[in-house]
Amino acid sequence: MDMDRVMALKIIKNVEKYREAAKLEINALEKIAEKDPEGRNLCVKMLDWFDYRGHMCLAFEMLGLSVFDFLKDNNYQPYPLEAVRHIAYQMCYSVKFLHDNKLTHTDLKPENILFVDSDFEIMYSSKKVRPQES
């Protein structure tokens, strides 16, 4: 793993049911990486994973805001219709790739749909890492 690279870290609590769910997620993410190593199908890229004192830790490429956070940060102003069409097309494209590879996204919601980039700064939160507002 390239330690000079900025990445997002998802830490799963050391609770057996969460650890088991994390193992399933890791298997799915590894299959995505195997089937789409260049990321052409717009799925998140897991860089690596490790176990730290029983906590499952997944390292991901750093992405931008979620569809939900962007909406919230803009006082819930609706997205323009063309943006909605573009987001919907990309979601369908990604979900079709998952379906074609016998994978199912079990938690598809605005909080889990991320833009490729947005301006962000590194910060720490015990609950969630988000870009700082300017």
XYZ file of C-alpha atoms in Angstrom:
134
model
C 0.000 0.000 0.000
C 1.341 3.449 -0.978
C 1.595 5.267 2.361
C 2.140 8.672 0.680
C -1.311 8.495 -0.893
C -4.351 10.170 0.669
C -7.020 7.555 1.307
C -10.258 6.999 3.156
C -10.253 4.434 5.962
C -13.400 2.569 6.987
C -13.036 1.007 10.433
C -15.467 -1.731 11.431
C -15.955 -2.358 15.152
C -14.577 -5.502 16.727
C -18.018 -7.117 16.989
C -18.441 -10.563 15.434
C -21.519 -9.764 13.304
C -19.802 -6.627 11.930
C -16.572 -8.540 11.289
C -18.505 -11.163 9.310
C -20.263 -8.454 7.269
C -16.869 -6.795 6.644
C -15.446 -10.077 5.322
C -18.335 -10.323 2.844
C -17.753 -6.703 1.804
C -14.024 -7.368 1.327
C -14.788 -10.413 -0.837
C -17.163 -8.361 -3.001
C -14.672 -5.476 -3.304
C -11.879 -7.885 -4.261
C -14.122 -9.410 -6.936
C -14.889 -5.919 -8.275
C -11.142 -5.165 -8.417
C -10.507 -8.455 -10.229
C -13.283 -7.906 -12.787
C -12.626 -4.177 -13.277
C -8.996 -3.378 -12.365
C -9.079 -0.014 -14.147
C -12.297 1.166 -12.479
C -14.234 1.715 -15.689
C -17.511 0.642 -14.086
C -17.554 3.440 -11.522
C -17.364 1.289 -8.387
C -15.324 2.319 -5.363
C -11.774 0.990 -5.345
C -10.555 -0.755 -2.185
C -6.792 -0.273 -1.946
C -6.152 -2.719 0.888
C -7.580 -4.059 4.125
C -6.152 -5.165 7.454
C -7.148 -6.305 10.917
C -6.137 -3.975 13.763
C -6.799 -5.477 17.200
C -9.907 -7.185 15.871
C -11.203 -4.120 14.028
C -11.495 -4.660 10.286
C -9.996 -1.685 8.436
C -10.634 -1.058 4.741
C -8.568 1.510 2.827
C -10.272 3.168 -0.146
C -9.356 5.704 -2.776
C -10.328 9.179 -1.590
C -13.512 10.364 -3.256
C -15.633 13.502 -2.989
C -18.882 14.289 -1.235
C -21.851 11.963 -1.301
C -24.950 12.901 -3.269
C -26.666 13.486 0.083
C -23.905 15.632 1.618
C -23.662 17.770 -1.522
C -27.433 18.322 -1.403
C -27.303 19.155 2.321
C -24.345 21.536 1.873
C -26.386 23.374 -0.781
C -29.423 23.907 1.479
C -31.303 21.046 -0.209
C -31.587 22.911 -3.503
C -32.670 20.288 -6.034
C -30.176 18.973 -8.536
C -30.735 20.175 -12.119
C -32.577 17.593 -14.225
C -29.515 16.946 -16.415
C -27.428 16.199 -13.304
C -30.105 13.782 -12.046
C -30.104 12.038 -15.426
C -26.313 11.779 -15.413
C -26.198 10.414 -11.846
C -29.013 7.935 -12.596
C -27.262 6.745 -15.766
C -23.983 6.183 -13.909
C -25.788 4.328 -11.104
C -27.528 2.039 -13.592
C -24.216 1.468 -15.390
C -22.519 0.438 -12.128
C -25.407 -1.687 -10.875
C -25.526 -3.520 -14.223
C -21.806 -4.298 -13.860
C -22.453 -5.651 -10.350
C -25.436 -7.686 -11.581
C -23.441 -9.095 -14.508
C -20.872 -10.299 -11.960
C -23.461 -11.772 -9.588
C -22.978 -9.043 -6.974
C -25.704 -7.045 -5.229
C -25.338 -3.643 -3.576
C -27.348 -4.063 -0.378
C -27.281 -0.442 0.815
C -27.863 1.810 -2.182
C -28.816 5.287 -0.924
C -27.716 8.912 -1.502
C -25.185 8.710 1.352
C -23.410 5.845 -0.462
C -23.234 7.465 -3.899
C -20.049 9.537 -4.069
C -18.813 12.110 -6.515
C -15.330 11.399 -7.852
C -13.923 14.552 -6.338
C -14.701 17.741 -4.508
C -12.476 20.077 -2.562
C -11.559 18.429 0.708
C -9.127 18.734 3.567
C -7.989 15.955 5.842
C -9.708 15.851 9.235
C -10.470 13.234 11.869
C -13.820 12.326 13.359
C -14.683 9.260 15.401
C -17.935 8.955 13.443
C -17.355 10.189 9.914
C -14.704 11.894 7.831
C -16.043 14.740 5.699
C -14.567 17.683 3.895
C -14.264 20.836 5.983
C -16.511 23.674 4.927
C -14.706 26.755 3.625
